[in-house]
N, CA, C and O atoms as a CHARMM CRD file, in Angstrom:
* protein
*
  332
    1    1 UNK  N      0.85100  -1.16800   0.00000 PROA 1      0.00000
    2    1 UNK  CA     0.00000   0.00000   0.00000 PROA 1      0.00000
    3    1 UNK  C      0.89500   1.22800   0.00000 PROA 1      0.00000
    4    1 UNK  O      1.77200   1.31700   0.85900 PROA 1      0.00000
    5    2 UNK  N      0.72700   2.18400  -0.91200 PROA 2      0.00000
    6    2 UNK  CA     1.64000   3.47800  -0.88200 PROA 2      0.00000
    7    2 UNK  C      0.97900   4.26100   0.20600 PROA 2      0.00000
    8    2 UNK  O     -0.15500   4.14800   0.66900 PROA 2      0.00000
    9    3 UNK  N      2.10800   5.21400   0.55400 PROA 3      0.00000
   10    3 UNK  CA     2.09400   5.88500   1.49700 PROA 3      0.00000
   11    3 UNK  C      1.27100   6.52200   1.75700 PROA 3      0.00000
   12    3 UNK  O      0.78500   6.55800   2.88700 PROA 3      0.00000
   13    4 UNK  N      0.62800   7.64900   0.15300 PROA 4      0.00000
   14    4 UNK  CA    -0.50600   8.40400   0.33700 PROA 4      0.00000
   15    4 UNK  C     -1.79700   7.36900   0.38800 PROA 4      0.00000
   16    4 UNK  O     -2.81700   7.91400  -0.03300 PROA 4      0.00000
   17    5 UNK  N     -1.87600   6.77600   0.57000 PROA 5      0.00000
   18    5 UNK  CA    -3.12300   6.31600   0.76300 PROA 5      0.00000
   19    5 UNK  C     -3.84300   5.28100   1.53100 PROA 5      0.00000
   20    5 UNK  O     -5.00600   4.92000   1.35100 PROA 5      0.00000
   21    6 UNK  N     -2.65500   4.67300   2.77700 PROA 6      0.00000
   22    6 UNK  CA    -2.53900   4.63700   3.82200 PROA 6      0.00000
   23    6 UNK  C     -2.72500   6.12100   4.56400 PROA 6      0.00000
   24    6 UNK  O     -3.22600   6.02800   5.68500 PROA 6      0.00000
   25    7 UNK  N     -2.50500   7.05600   4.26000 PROA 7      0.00000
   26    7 UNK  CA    -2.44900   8.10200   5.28700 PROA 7      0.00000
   27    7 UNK  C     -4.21100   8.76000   5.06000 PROA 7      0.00000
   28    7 UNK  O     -4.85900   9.49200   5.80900 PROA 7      0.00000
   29    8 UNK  N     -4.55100   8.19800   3.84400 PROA 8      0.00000
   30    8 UNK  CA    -6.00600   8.73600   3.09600 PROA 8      0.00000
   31    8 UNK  C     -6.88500   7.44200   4.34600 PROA 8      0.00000
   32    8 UNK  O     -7.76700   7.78700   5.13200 PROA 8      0.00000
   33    9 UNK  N     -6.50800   6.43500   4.25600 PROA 9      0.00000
   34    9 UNK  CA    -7.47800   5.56200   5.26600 PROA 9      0.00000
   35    9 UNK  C     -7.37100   6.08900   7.07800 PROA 9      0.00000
   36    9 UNK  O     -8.20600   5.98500   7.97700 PROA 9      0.00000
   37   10 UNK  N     -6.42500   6.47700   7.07800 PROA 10     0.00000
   38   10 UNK  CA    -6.21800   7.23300   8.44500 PROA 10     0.00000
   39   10 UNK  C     -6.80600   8.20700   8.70800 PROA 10     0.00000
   40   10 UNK  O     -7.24900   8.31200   9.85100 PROA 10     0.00000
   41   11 UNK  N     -7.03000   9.31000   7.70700 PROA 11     0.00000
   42   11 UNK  CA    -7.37500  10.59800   8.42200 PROA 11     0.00000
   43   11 UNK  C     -9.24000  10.40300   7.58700 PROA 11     0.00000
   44   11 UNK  O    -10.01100  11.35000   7.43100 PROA 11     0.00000
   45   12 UNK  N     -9.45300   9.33200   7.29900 PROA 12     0.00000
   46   12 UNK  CA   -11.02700   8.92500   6.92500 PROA 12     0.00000
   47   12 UNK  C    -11.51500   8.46800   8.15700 PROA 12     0.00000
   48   12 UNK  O    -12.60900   8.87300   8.54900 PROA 12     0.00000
   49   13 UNK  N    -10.85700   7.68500   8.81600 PROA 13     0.00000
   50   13 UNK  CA   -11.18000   7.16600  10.17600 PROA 13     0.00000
   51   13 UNK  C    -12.06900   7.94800  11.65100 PROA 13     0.00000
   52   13 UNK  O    -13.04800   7.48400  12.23700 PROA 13     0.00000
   53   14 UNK  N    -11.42100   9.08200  11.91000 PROA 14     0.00000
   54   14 UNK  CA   -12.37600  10.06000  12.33200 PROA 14     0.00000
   55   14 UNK  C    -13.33900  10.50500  11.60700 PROA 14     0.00000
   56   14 UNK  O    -14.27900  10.90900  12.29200 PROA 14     0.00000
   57   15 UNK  N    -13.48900  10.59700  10.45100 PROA 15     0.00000
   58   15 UNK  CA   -15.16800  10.61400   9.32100 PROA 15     0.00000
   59   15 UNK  C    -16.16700   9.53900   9.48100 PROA 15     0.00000
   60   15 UNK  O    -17.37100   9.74300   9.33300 PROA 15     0.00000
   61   16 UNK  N    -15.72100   8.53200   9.74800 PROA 16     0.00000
   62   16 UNK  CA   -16.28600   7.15200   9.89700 PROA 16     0.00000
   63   16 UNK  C    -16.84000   7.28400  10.97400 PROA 16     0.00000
   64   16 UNK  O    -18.06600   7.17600  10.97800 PROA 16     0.00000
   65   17 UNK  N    -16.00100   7.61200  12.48700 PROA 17     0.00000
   66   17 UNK  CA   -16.73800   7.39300  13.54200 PROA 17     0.00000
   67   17 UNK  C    -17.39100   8.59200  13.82100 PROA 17     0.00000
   68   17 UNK  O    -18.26700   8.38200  14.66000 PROA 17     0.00000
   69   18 UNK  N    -17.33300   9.91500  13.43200 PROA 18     0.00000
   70   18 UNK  CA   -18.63200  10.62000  13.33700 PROA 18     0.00000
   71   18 UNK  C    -19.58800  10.29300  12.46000 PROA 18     0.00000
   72   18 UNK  O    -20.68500  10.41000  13.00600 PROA 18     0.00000
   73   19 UNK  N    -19.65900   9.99700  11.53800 PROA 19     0.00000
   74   19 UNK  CA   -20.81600   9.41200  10.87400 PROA 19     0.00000
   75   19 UNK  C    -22.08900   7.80300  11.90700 PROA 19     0.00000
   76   19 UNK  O    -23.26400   7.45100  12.01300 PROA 19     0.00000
   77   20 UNK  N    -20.90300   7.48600  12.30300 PROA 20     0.00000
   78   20 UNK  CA   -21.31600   6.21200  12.84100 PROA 20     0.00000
   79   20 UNK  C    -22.17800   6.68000  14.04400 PROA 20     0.00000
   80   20 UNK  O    -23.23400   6.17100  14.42100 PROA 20     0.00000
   81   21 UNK  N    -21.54200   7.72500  14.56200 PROA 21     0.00000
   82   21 UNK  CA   -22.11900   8.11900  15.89900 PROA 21     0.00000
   83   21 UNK  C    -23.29400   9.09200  15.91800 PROA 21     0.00000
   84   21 UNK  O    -24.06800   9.24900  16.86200 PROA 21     0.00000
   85   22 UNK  N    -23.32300   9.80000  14.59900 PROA 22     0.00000
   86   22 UNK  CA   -24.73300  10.17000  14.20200 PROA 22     0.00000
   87   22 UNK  C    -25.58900   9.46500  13.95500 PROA 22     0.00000
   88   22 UNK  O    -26.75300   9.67400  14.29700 PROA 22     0.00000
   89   23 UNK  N    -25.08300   8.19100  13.12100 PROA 23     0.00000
   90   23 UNK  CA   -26.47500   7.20800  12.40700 PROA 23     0.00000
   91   23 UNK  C    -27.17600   6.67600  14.07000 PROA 23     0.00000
   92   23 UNK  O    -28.37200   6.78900  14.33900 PROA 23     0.00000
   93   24 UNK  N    -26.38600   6.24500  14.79500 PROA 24     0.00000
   94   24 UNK  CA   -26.45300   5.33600  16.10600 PROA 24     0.00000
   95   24 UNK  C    -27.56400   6.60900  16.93100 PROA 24     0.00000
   96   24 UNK  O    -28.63500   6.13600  17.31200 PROA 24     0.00000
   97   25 UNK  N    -27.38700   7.86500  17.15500 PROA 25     0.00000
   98   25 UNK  CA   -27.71000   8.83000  17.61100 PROA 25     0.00000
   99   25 UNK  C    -29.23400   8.90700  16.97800 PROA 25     0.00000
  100   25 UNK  O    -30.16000   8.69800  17.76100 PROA 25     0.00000
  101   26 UNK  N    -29.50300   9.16600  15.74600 PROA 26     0.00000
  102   26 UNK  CA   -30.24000   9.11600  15.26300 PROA 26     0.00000
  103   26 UNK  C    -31.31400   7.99400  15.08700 PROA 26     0.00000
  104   26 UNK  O    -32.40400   8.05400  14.51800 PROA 26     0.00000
  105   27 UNK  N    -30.81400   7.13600  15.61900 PROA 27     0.00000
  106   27 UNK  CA   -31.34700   5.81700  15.31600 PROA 27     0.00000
  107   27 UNK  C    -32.11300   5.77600  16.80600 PROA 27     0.00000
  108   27 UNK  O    -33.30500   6.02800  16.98100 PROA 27     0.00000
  109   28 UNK  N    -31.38600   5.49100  17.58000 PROA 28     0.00000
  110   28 UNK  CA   -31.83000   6.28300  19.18600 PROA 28     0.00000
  111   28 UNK  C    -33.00000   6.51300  19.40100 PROA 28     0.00000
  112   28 UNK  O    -33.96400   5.83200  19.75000 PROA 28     0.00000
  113   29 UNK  N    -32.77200   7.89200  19.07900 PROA 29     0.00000
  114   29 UNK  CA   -33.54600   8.96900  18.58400 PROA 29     0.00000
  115   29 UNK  C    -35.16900   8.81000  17.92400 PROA 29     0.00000
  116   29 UNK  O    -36.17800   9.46100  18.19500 PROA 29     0.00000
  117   30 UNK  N    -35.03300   8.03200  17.26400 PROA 30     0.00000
  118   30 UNK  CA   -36.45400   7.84600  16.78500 PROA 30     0.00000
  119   30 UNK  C    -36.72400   6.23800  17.86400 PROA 30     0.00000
  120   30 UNK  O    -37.73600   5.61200  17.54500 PROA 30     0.00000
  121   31 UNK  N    -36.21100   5.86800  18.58000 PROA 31     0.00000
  122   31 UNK  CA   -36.61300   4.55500  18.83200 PROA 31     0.00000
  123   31 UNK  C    -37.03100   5.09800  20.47700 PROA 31     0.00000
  124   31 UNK  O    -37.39800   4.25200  21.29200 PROA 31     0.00000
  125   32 UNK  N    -36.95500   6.32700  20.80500 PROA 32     0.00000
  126   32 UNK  CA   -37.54300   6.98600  22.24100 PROA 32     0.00000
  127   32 UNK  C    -38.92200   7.13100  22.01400 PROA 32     0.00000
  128   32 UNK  O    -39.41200   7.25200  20.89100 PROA 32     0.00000
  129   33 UNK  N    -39.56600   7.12000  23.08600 PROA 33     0.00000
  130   33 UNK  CA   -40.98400   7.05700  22.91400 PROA 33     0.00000
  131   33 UNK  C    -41.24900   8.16400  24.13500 PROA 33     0.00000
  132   33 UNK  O    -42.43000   8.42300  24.36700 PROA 33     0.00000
  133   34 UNK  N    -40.35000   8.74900  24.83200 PROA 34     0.00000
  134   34 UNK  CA   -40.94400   9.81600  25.32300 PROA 34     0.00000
  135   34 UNK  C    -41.23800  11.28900  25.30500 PROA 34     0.00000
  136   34 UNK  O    -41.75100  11.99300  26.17500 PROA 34     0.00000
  137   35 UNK  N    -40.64300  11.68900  23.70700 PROA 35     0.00000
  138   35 UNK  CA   -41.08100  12.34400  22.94100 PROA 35     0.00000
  139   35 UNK  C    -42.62200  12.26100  22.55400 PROA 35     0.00000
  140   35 UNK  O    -43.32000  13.22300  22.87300 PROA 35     0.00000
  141   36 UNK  N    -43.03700  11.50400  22.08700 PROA 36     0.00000
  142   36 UNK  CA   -44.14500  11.06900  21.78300 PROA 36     0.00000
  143   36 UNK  C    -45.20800  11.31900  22.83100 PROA 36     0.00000
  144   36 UNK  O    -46.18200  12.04700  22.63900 PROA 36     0.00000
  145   37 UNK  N    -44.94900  10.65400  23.97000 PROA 37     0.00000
  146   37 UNK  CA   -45.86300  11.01300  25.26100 PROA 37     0.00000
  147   37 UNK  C    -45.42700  12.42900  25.51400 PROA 37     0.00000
  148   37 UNK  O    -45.34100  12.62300  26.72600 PROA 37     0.00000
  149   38 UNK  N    -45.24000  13.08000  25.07300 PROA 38     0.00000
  150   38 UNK  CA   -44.66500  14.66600  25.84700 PROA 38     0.00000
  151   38 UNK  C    -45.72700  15.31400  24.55700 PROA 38     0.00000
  152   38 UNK  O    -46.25200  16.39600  24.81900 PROA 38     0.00000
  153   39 UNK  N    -45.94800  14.87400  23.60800 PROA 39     0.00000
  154   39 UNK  CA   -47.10000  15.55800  22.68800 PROA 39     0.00000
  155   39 UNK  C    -48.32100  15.04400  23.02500 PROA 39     0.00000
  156   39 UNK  O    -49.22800  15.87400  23.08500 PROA 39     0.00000
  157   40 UNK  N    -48.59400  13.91700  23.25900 PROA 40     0.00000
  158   40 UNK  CA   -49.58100  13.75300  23.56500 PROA 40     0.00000
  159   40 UNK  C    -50.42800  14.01300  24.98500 PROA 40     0.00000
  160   40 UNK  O    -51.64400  13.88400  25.12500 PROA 40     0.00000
  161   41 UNK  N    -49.55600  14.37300  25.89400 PROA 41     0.00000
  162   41 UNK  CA   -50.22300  14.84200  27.27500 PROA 41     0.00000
  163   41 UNK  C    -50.54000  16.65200  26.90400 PROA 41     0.00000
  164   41 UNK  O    -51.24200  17.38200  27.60400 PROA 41     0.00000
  165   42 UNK  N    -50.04300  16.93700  26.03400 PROA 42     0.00000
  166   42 UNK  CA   -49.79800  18.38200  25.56200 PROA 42     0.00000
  167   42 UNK  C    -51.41800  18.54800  25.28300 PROA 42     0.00000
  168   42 UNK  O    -52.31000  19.24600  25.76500 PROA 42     0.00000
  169   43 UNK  N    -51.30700  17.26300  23.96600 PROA 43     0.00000
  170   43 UNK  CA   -52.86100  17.59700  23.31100 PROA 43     0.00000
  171   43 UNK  C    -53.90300  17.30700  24.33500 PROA 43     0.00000
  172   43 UNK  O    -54.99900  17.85900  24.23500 PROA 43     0.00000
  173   44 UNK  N    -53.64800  16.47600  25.32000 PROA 44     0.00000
  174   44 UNK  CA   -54.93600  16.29400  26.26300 PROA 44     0.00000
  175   44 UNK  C    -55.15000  17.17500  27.32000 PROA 44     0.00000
  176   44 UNK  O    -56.27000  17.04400  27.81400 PROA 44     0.00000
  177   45 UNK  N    -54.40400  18.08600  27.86700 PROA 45     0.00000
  178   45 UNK  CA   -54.22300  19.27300  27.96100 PROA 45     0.00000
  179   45 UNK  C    -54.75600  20.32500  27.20200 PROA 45     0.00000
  180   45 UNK  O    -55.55500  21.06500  27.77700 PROA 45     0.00000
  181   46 UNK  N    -54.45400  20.56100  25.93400 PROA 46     0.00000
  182   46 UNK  CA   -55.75400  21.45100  24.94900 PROA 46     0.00000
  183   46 UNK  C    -56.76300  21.10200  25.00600 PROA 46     0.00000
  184   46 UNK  O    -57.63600  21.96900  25.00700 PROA 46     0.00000
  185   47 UNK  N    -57.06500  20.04000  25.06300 PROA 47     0.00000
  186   47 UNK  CA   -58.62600  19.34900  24.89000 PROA 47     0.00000
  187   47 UNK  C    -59.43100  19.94000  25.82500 PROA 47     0.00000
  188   47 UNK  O    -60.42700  20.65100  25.69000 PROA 47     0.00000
  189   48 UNK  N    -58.46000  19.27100  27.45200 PROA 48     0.00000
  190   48 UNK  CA   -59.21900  19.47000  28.55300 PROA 48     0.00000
  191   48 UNK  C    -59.63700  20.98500  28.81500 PROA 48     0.00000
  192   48 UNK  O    -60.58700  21.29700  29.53400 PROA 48     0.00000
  193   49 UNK  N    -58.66700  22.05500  28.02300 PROA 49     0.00000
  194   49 UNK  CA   -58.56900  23.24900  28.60900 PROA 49     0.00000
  195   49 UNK  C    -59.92200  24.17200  27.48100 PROA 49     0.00000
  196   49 UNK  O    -60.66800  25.08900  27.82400 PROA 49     0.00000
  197   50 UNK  N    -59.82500  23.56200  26.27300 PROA 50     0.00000
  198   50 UNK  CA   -60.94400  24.12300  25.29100 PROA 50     0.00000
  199   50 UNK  C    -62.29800  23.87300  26.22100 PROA 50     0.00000
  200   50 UNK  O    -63.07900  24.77100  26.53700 PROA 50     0.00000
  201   51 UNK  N    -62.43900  22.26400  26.65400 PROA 51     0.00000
  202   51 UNK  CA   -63.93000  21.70200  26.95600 PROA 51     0.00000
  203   51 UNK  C    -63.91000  22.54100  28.46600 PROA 51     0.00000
  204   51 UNK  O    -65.04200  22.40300  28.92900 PROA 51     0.00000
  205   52 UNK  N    -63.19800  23.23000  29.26400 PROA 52     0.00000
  206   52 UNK  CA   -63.24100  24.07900  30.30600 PROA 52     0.00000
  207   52 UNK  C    -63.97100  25.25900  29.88500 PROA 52     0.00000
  208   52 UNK  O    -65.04100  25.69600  30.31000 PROA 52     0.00000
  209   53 UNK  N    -63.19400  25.70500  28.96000 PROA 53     0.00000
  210   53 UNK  CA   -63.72100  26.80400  28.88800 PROA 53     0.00000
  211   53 UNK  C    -64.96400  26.84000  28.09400 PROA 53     0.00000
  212   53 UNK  O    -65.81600  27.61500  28.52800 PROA 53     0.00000
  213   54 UNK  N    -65.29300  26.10700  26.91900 PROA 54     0.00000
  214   54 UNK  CA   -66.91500  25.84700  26.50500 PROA 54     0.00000
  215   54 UNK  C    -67.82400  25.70600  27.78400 PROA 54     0.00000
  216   54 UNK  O    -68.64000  26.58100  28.07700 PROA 54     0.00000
  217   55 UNK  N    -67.65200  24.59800  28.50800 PROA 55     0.00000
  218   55 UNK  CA   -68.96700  24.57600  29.82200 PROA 55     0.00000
  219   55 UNK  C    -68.15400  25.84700  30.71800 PROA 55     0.00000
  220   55 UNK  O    -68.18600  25.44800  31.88200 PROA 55     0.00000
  221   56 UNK  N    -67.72700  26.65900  30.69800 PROA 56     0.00000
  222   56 UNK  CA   -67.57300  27.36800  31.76400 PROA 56     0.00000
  223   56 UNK  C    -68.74300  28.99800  31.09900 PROA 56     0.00000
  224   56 UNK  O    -69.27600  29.97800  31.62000 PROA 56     0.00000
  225   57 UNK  N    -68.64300  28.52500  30.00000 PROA 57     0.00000
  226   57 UNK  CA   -69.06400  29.54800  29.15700 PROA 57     0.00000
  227   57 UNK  C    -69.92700  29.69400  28.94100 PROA 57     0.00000
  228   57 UNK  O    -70.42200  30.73000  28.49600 PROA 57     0.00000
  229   58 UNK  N    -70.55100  28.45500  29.23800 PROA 58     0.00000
  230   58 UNK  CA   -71.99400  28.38600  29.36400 PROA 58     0.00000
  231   58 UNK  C    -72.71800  28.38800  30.36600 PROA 58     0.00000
  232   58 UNK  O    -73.94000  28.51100  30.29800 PROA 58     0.00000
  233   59 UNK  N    -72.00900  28.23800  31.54000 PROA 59     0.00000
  234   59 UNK  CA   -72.10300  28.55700  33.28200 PROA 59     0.00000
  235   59 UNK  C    -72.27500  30.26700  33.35400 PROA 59     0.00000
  236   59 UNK  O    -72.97400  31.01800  34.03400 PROA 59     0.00000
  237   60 UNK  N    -71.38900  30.43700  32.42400 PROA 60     0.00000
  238   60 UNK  CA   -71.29900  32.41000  33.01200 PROA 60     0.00000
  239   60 UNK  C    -72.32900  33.02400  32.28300 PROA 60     0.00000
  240   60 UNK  O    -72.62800  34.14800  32.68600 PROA 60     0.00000
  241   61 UNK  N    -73.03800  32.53300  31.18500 PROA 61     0.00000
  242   61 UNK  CA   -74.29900  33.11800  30.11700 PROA 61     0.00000
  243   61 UNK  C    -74.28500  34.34400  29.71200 PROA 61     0.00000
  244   61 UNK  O    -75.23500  35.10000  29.51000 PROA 61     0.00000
  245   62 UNK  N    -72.23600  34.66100  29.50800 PROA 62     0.00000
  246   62 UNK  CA   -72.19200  35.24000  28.68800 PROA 62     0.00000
  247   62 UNK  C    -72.35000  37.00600  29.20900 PROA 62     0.00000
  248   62 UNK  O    -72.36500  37.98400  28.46100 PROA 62     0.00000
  249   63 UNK  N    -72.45400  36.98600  30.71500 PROA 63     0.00000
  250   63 UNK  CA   -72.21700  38.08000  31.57100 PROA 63     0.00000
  251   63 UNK  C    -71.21400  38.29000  32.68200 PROA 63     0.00000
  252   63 UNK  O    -70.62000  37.44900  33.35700 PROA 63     0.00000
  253   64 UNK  N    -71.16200  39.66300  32.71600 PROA 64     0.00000
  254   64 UNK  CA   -70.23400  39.68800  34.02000 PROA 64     0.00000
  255   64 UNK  C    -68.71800  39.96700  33.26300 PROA 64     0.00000
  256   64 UNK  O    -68.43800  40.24800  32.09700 PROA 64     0.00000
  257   65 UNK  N    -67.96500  39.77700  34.35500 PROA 65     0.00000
  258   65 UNK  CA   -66.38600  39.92600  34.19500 PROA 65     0.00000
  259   65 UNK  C    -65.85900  38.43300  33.12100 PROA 65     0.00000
  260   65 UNK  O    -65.26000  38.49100  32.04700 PROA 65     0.00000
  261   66 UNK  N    -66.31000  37.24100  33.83100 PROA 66     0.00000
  262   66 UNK  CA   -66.20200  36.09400  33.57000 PROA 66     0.00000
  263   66 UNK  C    -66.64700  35.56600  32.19800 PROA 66     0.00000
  264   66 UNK  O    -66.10700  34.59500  31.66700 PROA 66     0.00000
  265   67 UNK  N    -67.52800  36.16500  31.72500 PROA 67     0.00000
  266   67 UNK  CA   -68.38200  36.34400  30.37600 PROA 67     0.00000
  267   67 UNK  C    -67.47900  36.97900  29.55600 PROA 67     0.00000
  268   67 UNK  O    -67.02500  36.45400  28.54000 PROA 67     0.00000
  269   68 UNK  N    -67.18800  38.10600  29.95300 PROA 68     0.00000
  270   68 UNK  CA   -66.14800  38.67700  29.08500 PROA 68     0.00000
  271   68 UNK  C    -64.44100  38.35500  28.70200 PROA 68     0.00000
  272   68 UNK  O    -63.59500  38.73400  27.89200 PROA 68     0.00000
  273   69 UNK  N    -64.54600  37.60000  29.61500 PROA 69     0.00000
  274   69 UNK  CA   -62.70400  37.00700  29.70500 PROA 69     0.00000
  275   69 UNK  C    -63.15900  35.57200  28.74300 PROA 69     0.00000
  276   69 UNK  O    -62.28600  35.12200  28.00100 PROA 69     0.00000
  277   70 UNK  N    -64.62700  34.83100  28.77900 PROA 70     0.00000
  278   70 UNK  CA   -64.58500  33.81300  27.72900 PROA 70     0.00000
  279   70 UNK  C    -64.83500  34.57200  26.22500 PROA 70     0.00000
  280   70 UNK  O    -64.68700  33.91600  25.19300 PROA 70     0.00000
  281   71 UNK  N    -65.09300  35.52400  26.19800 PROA 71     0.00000
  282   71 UNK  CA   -65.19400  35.91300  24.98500 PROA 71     0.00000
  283   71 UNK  C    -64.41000  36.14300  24.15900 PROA 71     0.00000
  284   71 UNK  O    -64.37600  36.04800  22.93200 PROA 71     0.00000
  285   72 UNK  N    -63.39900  36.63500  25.34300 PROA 72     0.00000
  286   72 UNK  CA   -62.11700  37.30200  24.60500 PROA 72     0.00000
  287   72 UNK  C    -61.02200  35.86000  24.61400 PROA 72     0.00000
  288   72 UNK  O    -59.92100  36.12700  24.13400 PROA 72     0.00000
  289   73 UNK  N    -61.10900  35.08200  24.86700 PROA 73     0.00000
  290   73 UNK  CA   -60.58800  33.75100  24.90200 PROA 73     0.00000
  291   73 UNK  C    -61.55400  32.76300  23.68500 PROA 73     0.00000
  292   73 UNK  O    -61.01100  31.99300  22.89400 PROA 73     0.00000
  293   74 UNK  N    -62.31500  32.88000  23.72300 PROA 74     0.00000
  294   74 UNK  CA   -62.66500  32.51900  22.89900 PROA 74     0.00000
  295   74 UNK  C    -62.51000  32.74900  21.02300 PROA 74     0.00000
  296   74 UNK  O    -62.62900  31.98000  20.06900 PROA 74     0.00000
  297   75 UNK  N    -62.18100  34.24800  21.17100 PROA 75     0.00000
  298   75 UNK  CA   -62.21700  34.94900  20.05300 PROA 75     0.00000
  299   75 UNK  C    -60.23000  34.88000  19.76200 PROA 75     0.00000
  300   75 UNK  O    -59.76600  35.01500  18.63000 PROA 75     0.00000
  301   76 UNK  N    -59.41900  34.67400  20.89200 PROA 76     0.00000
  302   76 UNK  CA   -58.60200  34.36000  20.65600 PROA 76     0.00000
  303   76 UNK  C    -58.38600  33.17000  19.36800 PROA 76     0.00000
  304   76 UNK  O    -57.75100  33.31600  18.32300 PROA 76     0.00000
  305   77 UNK  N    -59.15200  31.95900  19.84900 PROA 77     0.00000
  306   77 UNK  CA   -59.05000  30.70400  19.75000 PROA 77     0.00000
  307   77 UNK  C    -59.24000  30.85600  18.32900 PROA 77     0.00000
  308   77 UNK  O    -58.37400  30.56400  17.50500 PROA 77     0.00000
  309   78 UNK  N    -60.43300  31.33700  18.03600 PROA 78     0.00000
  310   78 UNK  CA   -61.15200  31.42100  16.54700 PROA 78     0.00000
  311   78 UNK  C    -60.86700  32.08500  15.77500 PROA 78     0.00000
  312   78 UNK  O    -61.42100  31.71900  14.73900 PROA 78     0.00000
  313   79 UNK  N    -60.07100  33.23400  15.56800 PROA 79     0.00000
  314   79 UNK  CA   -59.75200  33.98500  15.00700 PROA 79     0.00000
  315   79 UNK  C    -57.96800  34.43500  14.95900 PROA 79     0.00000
  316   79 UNK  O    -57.36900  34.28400  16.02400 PROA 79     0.00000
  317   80 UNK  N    -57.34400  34.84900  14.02600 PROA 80     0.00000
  318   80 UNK  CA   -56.28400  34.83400  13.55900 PROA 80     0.00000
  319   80 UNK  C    -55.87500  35.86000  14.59700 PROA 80     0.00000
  320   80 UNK  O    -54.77600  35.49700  15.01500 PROA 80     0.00000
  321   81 UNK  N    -56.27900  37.04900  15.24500 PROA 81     0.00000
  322   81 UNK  CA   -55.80900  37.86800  15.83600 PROA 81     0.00000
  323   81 UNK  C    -56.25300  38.04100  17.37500 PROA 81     0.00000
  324   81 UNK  O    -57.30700  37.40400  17.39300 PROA 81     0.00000
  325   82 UNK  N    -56.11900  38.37000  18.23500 PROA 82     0.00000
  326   82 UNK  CA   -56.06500  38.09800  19.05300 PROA 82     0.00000
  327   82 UNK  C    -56.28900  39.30600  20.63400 PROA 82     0.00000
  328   82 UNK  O    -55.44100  39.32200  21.52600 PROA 82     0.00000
  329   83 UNK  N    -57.14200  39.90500  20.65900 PROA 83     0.00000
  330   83 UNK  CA   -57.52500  41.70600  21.14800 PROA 83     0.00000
  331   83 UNK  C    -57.43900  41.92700  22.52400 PROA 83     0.00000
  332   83 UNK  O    -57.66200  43.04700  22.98400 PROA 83     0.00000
């Protein structure tokens, strides 16, 4: 084997094991599942917090202080802007 290219397999060698240690990383990575549960307690959390505020909204009938903070929460929700 000539010289240059013995020295070409040598300084490839640190390329190799970063590559290796990304694929492995990556591989990991998708094989965690508590990512997954960290979105999904998220969404049951929105759920719970929308269906709060619908029956709460219908508790307050839409008067008062409380009436007005679902409105404006509400209008958050539904609309692009937010007042």
């Amino acid at each position: 084997m000539p010289d240059d290219a013995y020295l070409h397999v040598i300084e490839s060698e640190p390329m190799n094991r970063l590559l290796t240690a990304i694929k492995s990383g990556a591989v990991d990575f998708s094989r965690d599942e508590e990512g997954a549960q960290i979105v999904e307690y998220g969404l049951i959390i929105a759920v719970v917090s929308i269906a709060l505020v619908i029956a709460l909204a219908a508790i307050a009938g839409g008067g008062g202080p409380f009436g007005a903070f679902v409105a404006r929460v509400t209008s958050c929700l539904t609309t692009a802007t937010c007042v």
